[in-house]
């Protein structure tokens, strides 16, 4: 039984914890390779249900601590699910576009919020944290499993494929307030890196938008700004 | 020269990094005890400016790595500022009330957003992460220094002192949509713990409010939900 530490070039990743494993077993059992249960796991109802679902879906269950020693999730993790990465794809509906996102926890949080506001298509542009990193999977609380995600080398590559989306770039300079900007029907909300934001030239090919706030802070952090934008752009959909 | 690892019962805490140290020197030099600069710090313009501001404000600068070894901030931290905790206080304006917040990064992020939307008074209720923990200070990006913060043992203690604030409790059960709820002029936005949310009985003495979202996720995470609420309640102030 070979267990590999997570790396970008593997064609599978890991979901840590009973909640995520349960979610995968219920909604996407076909992408599961196997489930590891620690010797330290108590026979709680949750564990029994996971065993039953594995049995029903013919998923192999491995009872030992090797995977936990190699993958070293947090202390209170007694279940690990190894699952296949799925093919990159996005459809033509509205997009969240993240340029050079660098923090795994932030990316997972954005996935969770996107799923919460019905943005099922995520674009990642340029150098970025690996979106299958187990830290992203965990922070997304499973939202990752239900999103279409695709990576592009450059913003130009992305625009070439989806030229008709109205592009809103969230940036601080020369920007229109999110309260007054006209919201088109088919669009992309575009956000930059945590530390550096979007390059100034994005306003050449996007509508530059700002979320107005006091001068007491320099900027909102990335998951916060993107979540407020998603909330605002869908405020008529979720009453 | 005695350097103590941060603990709750100390009357001072630490700000890690040049940015936070610079912020404190510019806005609150009177609360600084001393500044540590690592032997590994390059003489960048930022370091020179910090030295000049220390000199101008008669703040002691200590050049050695003892503080860095003891406090072990992240690798890329070459400046540490030791600062005095300030007295707990809040005023009568609108409040953000956090019940049992447990995660330092989340708390700092909420502080930053609160400062961004003009909520300068934060209430913390019950068992909670220490809001002077250096991790909170760091995640707040310095917002902590500009907020009034006060801790209460119970929500009843808080209500006794501010009975006239309209209380909005963000929770999932029996709640009115944030889009339709009537927004009073003087109010408190109340949020529960990351994992458990607010107890059901909060709807007995608060208006229960929900941020509507799809069924694809169980809930928004705490910094996201609180930030959207702050944004929505102040949308007429920041155009």
XYZ file of C-alpha atoms in Angstrom:
478
model
C 0.000 0.000 0.000
C 1.696 3.120 -1.232
C 0.717 6.477 0.250
C 2.157 9.630 -1.246
C 2.428 13.056 0.347
C 0.307 15.480 -1.669
C 2.056 17.086 -4.636
C 0.729 19.184 -7.470
C 1.523 16.658 -10.193
C -0.391 13.774 -8.623
C -3.738 13.042 -10.236
C -5.397 12.738 -6.823
C -5.619 14.737 -3.610
C -6.822 14.264 -0.043
C -9.817 15.455 1.926
C -9.059 15.532 5.667
C -11.769 14.772 8.188
C -15.059 12.928 8.501
C -17.239 15.812 7.293
C -15.509 16.181 3.926
C -15.286 12.403 3.470
C -18.983 12.079 4.187
C -19.753 14.857 1.704
C -17.743 13.102 -1.018
C -19.340 9.734 -0.300
C -22.804 11.228 -0.550
C -22.310 13.429 -3.611
C -19.316 12.152 -5.608
C -18.456 8.563 -4.630
C -17.220 7.899 -8.176
C -14.130 10.091 -7.671
C -13.024 8.404 -4.432
C -9.946 6.154 -4.558
C -10.015 4.976 -0.930
C -10.766 6.025 2.627
C -8.351 5.805 5.571
C -9.703 5.471 9.103
C -7.299 5.959 12.005
C -6.897 3.399 14.773
C -7.611 6.278 17.150
C -11.074 6.897 15.675
C -13.927 6.113 18.028
C -16.825 4.116 16.609
C -19.084 7.153 16.513
C -22.243 7.242 14.452
C -20.363 9.358 11.894
C -17.678 6.701 11.450
C -20.266 3.936 11.162
C -22.140 5.897 8.485
C -18.895 6.442 6.561
C -18.178 2.712 6.709
C -21.673 1.912 5.474
C -21.444 4.375 2.595
C -18.019 2.994 1.612
C -19.458 -0.483 1.665
C -22.464 0.530 -0.430
C -20.274 2.335 -2.976
C -17.568 -0.358 -2.979
C -14.943 2.051 -1.713
C -11.909 0.448 -0.080
C -11.457 1.316 3.611
C -7.984 1.075 5.123
C -7.668 0.826 8.896
C -4.228 1.938 10.013
C -2.339 5.090 10.832
C 0.205 5.051 8.012
C -1.695 7.619 5.949
C -2.062 9.866 8.998
C 1.655 9.685 9.771
C 2.616 10.463 6.172
C 0.026 13.139 5.442
C -0.002 14.596 8.991
C -3.326 16.380 9.016
C -4.374 18.225 12.196
C -4.559 16.278 15.456
C -8.309 15.890 15.516
C -8.507 14.244 12.083
C -9.356 10.534 12.093
C -10.582 10.052 8.527
C -8.835 10.838 5.240
C -10.373 10.444 1.807
C -8.136 10.062 -1.254
C -10.000 11.335 -4.298
C -9.295 11.763 -8.018
C -8.853 15.243 -9.417
C -11.463 16.004 -12.050
C -10.929 17.476 -15.485
C -10.620 21.263 -15.753
C -13.666 22.904 -17.306
C -15.889 25.938 -16.992
C -19.143 26.874 -18.660
C -20.443 30.114 -20.064
C -22.283 31.416 -16.966
C -20.890 34.116 -14.652
C -17.284 33.743 -13.533
C -15.132 34.490 -10.522
C -11.619 35.202 -11.829
C -8.706 35.062 -9.399
C -5.390 36.425 -10.627
C -2.343 35.009 -8.780
C -4.121 33.961 -5.585
C -1.373 32.817 -3.199
C -2.983 31.690 0.035
C -4.596 28.256 0.358
C -6.972 29.186 3.181
C -8.158 32.270 1.332
C -8.744 30.329 -1.875
C -10.814 27.697 -0.070
C -12.856 30.389 1.672
C -13.551 32.087 -1.664
C -14.665 28.736 -3.133
C -17.089 28.301 -0.237
C -18.582 31.756 -0.673
C -18.762 31.409 -4.468
C -20.731 28.209 -4.066
C -22.940 30.003 -1.552
C -23.845 32.728 -4.019
C -24.264 30.452 -7.036
C -20.977 31.201 -8.795
C -20.159 27.702 -9.980
C -17.354 28.640 -12.353
C -13.955 29.730 -11.105
C -11.071 30.917 -13.242
C -7.528 30.983 -11.875
C -4.964 33.028 -13.797
C -1.163 32.887 -13.674
C 1.030 31.755 -10.790
C -1.247 30.596 -8.016
C -1.542 28.261 -5.073
C -2.535 24.747 -6.210
C -6.303 24.629 -5.849
C -6.233 20.920 -5.051
C -3.909 21.443 -2.091
C -5.545 19.679 0.885
C -5.530 23.050 2.733
C -7.698 24.536 -0.014
C -9.990 21.491 0.017
C -10.392 21.847 3.770
C -10.998 25.604 3.822
C -13.558 25.216 1.035
C -15.564 22.905 3.324
C -16.184 20.701 0.308
C -17.352 23.489 -2.018
C -14.386 22.607 -4.273
C -16.109 19.322 -5.197
C -19.076 21.150 -6.712
C -17.318 23.885 -8.665
C -16.049 24.053 -12.229
C -12.491 25.339 -12.111
C -10.057 26.135 -14.894
C -6.572 27.603 -14.975
C -5.243 30.014 -17.620
C -1.658 31.125 -18.032
C -2.610 34.721 -18.777
C -5.662 36.954 -18.608
C -5.467 37.308 -22.400
C -5.886 33.537 -22.802
C -8.987 33.709 -20.659
C -10.482 36.701 -22.478
C -9.889 35.011 -25.831
C -12.084 32.129 -24.707
C -14.804 34.246 -23.070
C -14.738 37.611 -24.841
C -18.395 38.421 -24.186
C -18.385 38.463 -20.408
C -18.533 41.974 -19.010
C -15.368 42.218 -16.923
C -15.391 43.937 -13.509
C -11.907 44.331 -12.016
C -11.806 45.053 -8.286
C -9.036 47.559 -7.711
C -8.381 50.752 -5.820
C -7.296 53.178 -8.557
C -9.631 55.051 -10.913
C -12.510 52.845 -9.929
C -16.274 53.276 -9.871
C -18.148 52.490 -6.689
C -19.763 49.062 -6.567
C -22.968 50.883 -5.565
C -23.232 52.848 -8.798
C -21.672 50.565 -11.395
C -24.121 49.099 -13.945
C -24.438 45.366 -13.463
C -24.618 43.458 -16.748
C -26.289 40.089 -17.056
C -23.283 37.995 -18.041
C -20.111 38.955 -16.279
C -16.806 38.109 -14.616
C -15.720 39.438 -11.220
C -11.934 39.738 -11.263
C -9.691 39.936 -8.183
C -5.925 40.252 -7.775
C -3.292 38.812 -5.484
C -3.586 39.230 -1.674
C -0.596 41.539 -1.360
C -0.359 43.277 -4.705
C -3.917 43.437 -6.075
C -4.501 43.756 -9.819
C -2.041 45.546 -12.132
C -3.166 49.081 -13.053
C -3.556 48.179 -16.733
C -6.573 45.991 -15.970
C -8.681 49.127 -16.196
C -7.834 49.203 -19.937
C -9.899 46.084 -20.614
C -12.174 45.903 -17.551
C -14.551 48.163 -15.685
C -12.583 49.096 -12.547
C -14.712 48.769 -9.412
C -14.078 49.630 -5.784
C -15.896 48.705 -2.585
C -15.888 52.051 -0.751
C -14.676 51.993 2.855
C -13.187 54.335 5.452
C -9.606 55.566 5.273
C -8.838 53.668 8.467
C -7.657 50.671 6.471
C -5.668 50.381 3.246
C -7.900 47.736 1.726
C -10.263 44.904 2.541
C -8.650 41.485 2.491
C -9.172 39.298 -0.566
C -11.788 36.813 0.675
C -13.739 39.698 2.234
C -13.697 41.913 -0.860
C -14.597 39.068 -3.197
C -17.407 37.886 -0.933
C -18.935 41.345 -0.682
C -18.753 41.648 -4.469
C -20.454 38.270 -4.956
C -23.113 39.250 -2.442
C -23.754 42.591 -4.112
C -23.891 41.244 -7.654
C -26.434 38.580 -6.701
C -28.513 40.582 -4.234
C -31.618 40.316 -6.408
C -31.370 36.531 -6.649
C -31.319 35.566 -2.991
C -34.060 37.310 -1.059
C 16.968 42.577 28.984
C 14.023 40.335 29.714
C 11.833 39.176 26.824
C 8.681 37.219 27.580
C 6.727 34.970 25.257
C 3.256 36.430 24.805
C 0.697 35.404 27.420
C -2.792 36.675 28.129
C -1.964 38.086 31.565
C 0.894 40.295 30.392
C 0.038 43.981 30.145
C 1.762 44.217 26.762
C 1.761 42.371 23.448
C 3.790 42.250 20.249
C 3.276 43.507 16.721
C 5.315 41.472 14.207
C 6.757 43.115 11.134
C 7.845 46.490 9.820
C 4.416 47.526 8.557
C 2.663 47.191 11.923
C 5.604 48.751 13.768
C 5.556 51.698 11.379
C 1.811 52.082 11.871
C 2.206 52.158 15.663
C 5.096 54.631 15.496
C 3.082 56.967 13.322
C -0.254 56.770 15.125
C 0.301 55.563 18.704
C 3.955 55.978 19.712
C 2.888 56.548 23.327
C 1.907 52.870 23.768
C 5.217 51.469 22.486
C 7.585 49.923 25.019
C 10.459 49.134 22.643
C 11.305 47.995 19.138
C 13.479 44.998 18.218
C 15.359 44.953 14.933
C 16.926 41.699 13.782
C 20.589 41.412 12.813
C 19.299 39.926 9.555
C 17.379 43.066 8.643
C 18.723 44.916 5.628
C 19.096 48.686 5.920
C 16.100 49.306 3.685
C 14.349 52.638 3.571
C 11.598 51.140 5.738
C 14.077 50.183 8.471
C 15.741 53.599 8.330
C 12.359 55.318 8.693
C 11.497 53.117 11.671
C 14.815 54.026 13.307
C 14.183 57.714 12.706
C 10.660 57.542 14.122
C 11.942 55.641 17.187
C 14.583 58.277 17.683
C 12.081 61.116 17.310
C 9.648 59.492 19.763
C 12.396 58.403 22.196
C 11.548 54.727 21.709
C 14.309 52.293 22.655
C 15.601 50.191 19.733
C 17.245 46.851 20.488
C 19.473 45.303 17.853
C 19.782 41.583 18.399
C 17.945 38.377 17.609
C 16.981 37.340 21.132
C 13.399 38.575 20.759
C 13.064 36.815 17.417
C 14.312 33.523 18.857
C 11.969 33.730 21.836
C 8.877 35.025 20.050
C 9.519 33.141 16.777
C 7.433 35.129 14.355
C 7.371 34.056 10.706
C 10.671 33.825 8.797
C 10.318 37.074 6.915
C 9.856 39.193 10.057
C 12.799 41.443 10.970
C 11.087 43.973 13.233
C 9.029 43.418 16.377
C 7.278 46.115 18.347
C 6.412 45.563 22.015
C 3.399 47.681 22.904
C 1.237 48.310 25.987
C -2.320 46.992 26.011
C -4.816 49.803 26.390
C -7.758 50.001 28.766
C -10.970 48.259 27.728
C -13.697 50.677 26.715
C -16.487 51.134 24.198
C -18.756 54.053 23.424
C -22.441 54.291 22.616
C -22.221 54.122 18.809
C -22.997 50.976 16.772
C -21.418 47.741 17.946
C -20.064 44.529 16.492
C -20.689 41.800 19.084
C -18.749 38.543 18.785
C -19.905 35.674 20.986
C -17.201 33.059 21.695
C -14.977 33.786 18.692
C -12.260 31.110 18.732
C -9.923 31.733 15.816
C -7.213 34.392 15.972
C -6.945 34.931 12.223
C -10.707 35.303 11.874
C -10.873 37.787 14.746
C -8.134 39.945 13.239
C -9.820 39.863 9.829
C -13.113 40.961 11.403
C -11.321 43.834 13.178
C -9.883 44.967 9.852
C -13.259 44.899 8.124
C -14.998 46.590 11.066
C -12.500 49.429 10.903
C -13.084 49.578 7.145
C -16.811 50.096 7.562
C -16.578 52.507 10.497
C -17.514 50.124 13.293
C -15.078 51.346 15.918
C -16.577 49.493 18.875
C -16.189 45.759 19.291
C -17.752 43.663 22.026
C -16.441 40.191 22.809
C -18.664 37.912 24.879
C -17.770 34.771 26.843
C -14.903 32.373 26.186
C -12.922 33.718 23.289
C -9.495 33.859 21.768
C -7.356 36.575 23.392
C -7.776 39.625 21.181
C -4.268 40.827 21.971
C -2.709 37.592 20.734
C 0.016 38.583 18.213
C -1.810 36.478 15.579
C -4.883 38.662 15.993
C -2.780 41.828 15.884
C -1.172 40.644 12.660
C -4.392 39.542 10.925
C -6.001 42.859 11.868
C -3.238 44.642 9.899
C -3.119 47.189 12.695
C -6.868 47.847 12.842
C -6.762 46.605 16.446
C -4.839 49.736 17.455
C -7.701 51.988 16.390
C -10.678 50.108 17.809
C -12.453 50.296 21.143
C -12.799 46.757 22.458
C -14.463 45.438 25.587
C -15.075 41.962 26.929
C -18.206 40.821 28.771
C -18.680 37.524 30.583
C -22.250 37.079 29.328
C -24.560 38.620 26.764
C -26.822 39.709 29.648
C -23.983 41.774 31.115
C -23.577 43.489 27.767
C -27.292 44.139 27.287
C -27.537 45.591 30.791
C -24.976 48.225 29.845
C -26.371 48.983 26.369
C -30.080 48.170 26.540
C -31.101 50.633 23.808
C -29.147 49.203 20.896
C -31.371 47.339 18.461
C -29.873 43.830 18.427
C -29.518 41.887 15.171
C -28.420 38.283 15.716
C -27.033 36.524 12.638
C -28.304 32.951 12.732
C -29.828 30.376 10.450
C -33.090 29.474 12.240
C -36.308 31.489 12.116
C -34.508 34.436 10.653
C -35.543 37.352 8.484
C -33.550 38.073 5.340
C -30.936 40.806 5.655
C -32.526 42.333 2.527
C -35.903 42.914 4.150
C -35.078 43.546 7.812
C -35.666 47.120 9.018
C -32.353 48.762 9.856
C -32.531 50.937 12.985
C -30.214 53.851 13.584
C -28.438 52.590 16.682
C -27.719 48.900 16.643
C -25.532 45.910 17.428
C -24.637 43.203 14.894
C -24.210 39.949 16.806
C -22.332 36.872 15.547
C -21.678 33.466 17.108
C -18.792 31.034 17.256
C -17.202 29.709 14.029
C -18.395 26.136 14.518
C -21.552 26.449 16.579
C -23.045 29.829 15.682
C -25.391 31.557 18.136
C -27.629 29.627 20.549
C -31.252 29.400 19.369
C -32.530 31.456 22.311
C -30.858 34.600 20.938
C -33.992 35.126 18.847
C -35.859 35.788 22.144
C -34.003 39.039 22.715
C -32.669 39.869 19.236
C -34.015 40.211 15.725
C -32.780 37.034 14.014
C -31.253 37.786 10.614
C -29.955 35.548 7.837
C -27.846 36.280 4.761
C -29.660 34.202 2.129
C -27.501 31.886 0.016
C -27.806 28.708 -2.051
C -28.235 25.288 -0.487
C -24.836 24.270 -1.840
C -23.176 25.298 1.413
C -24.266 24.955 5.048
C -23.282 28.470 6.007
C -20.936 31.325 5.192
C -17.837 31.425 7.332
C -17.714 33.892 10.215
C -15.483 36.657 8.789
C -17.423 36.501 5.507
C -20.887 36.656 7.087
C -19.912 39.459 9.463
C -18.265 41.455 6.676
C -21.303 41.189 4.412
C -23.493 42.296 7.302
C -21.264 45.300 8.028
C -21.248 46.186 4.342
C -25.031 45.924 4.053
C -25.808 47.920 7.201
C -23.558 50.784 6.103
C -24.314 50.762 2.379
C -25.844 54.255 2.523
C -22.762 55.713 4.232
C -20.032 54.735 1.801
C -20.963 55.580 -1.752
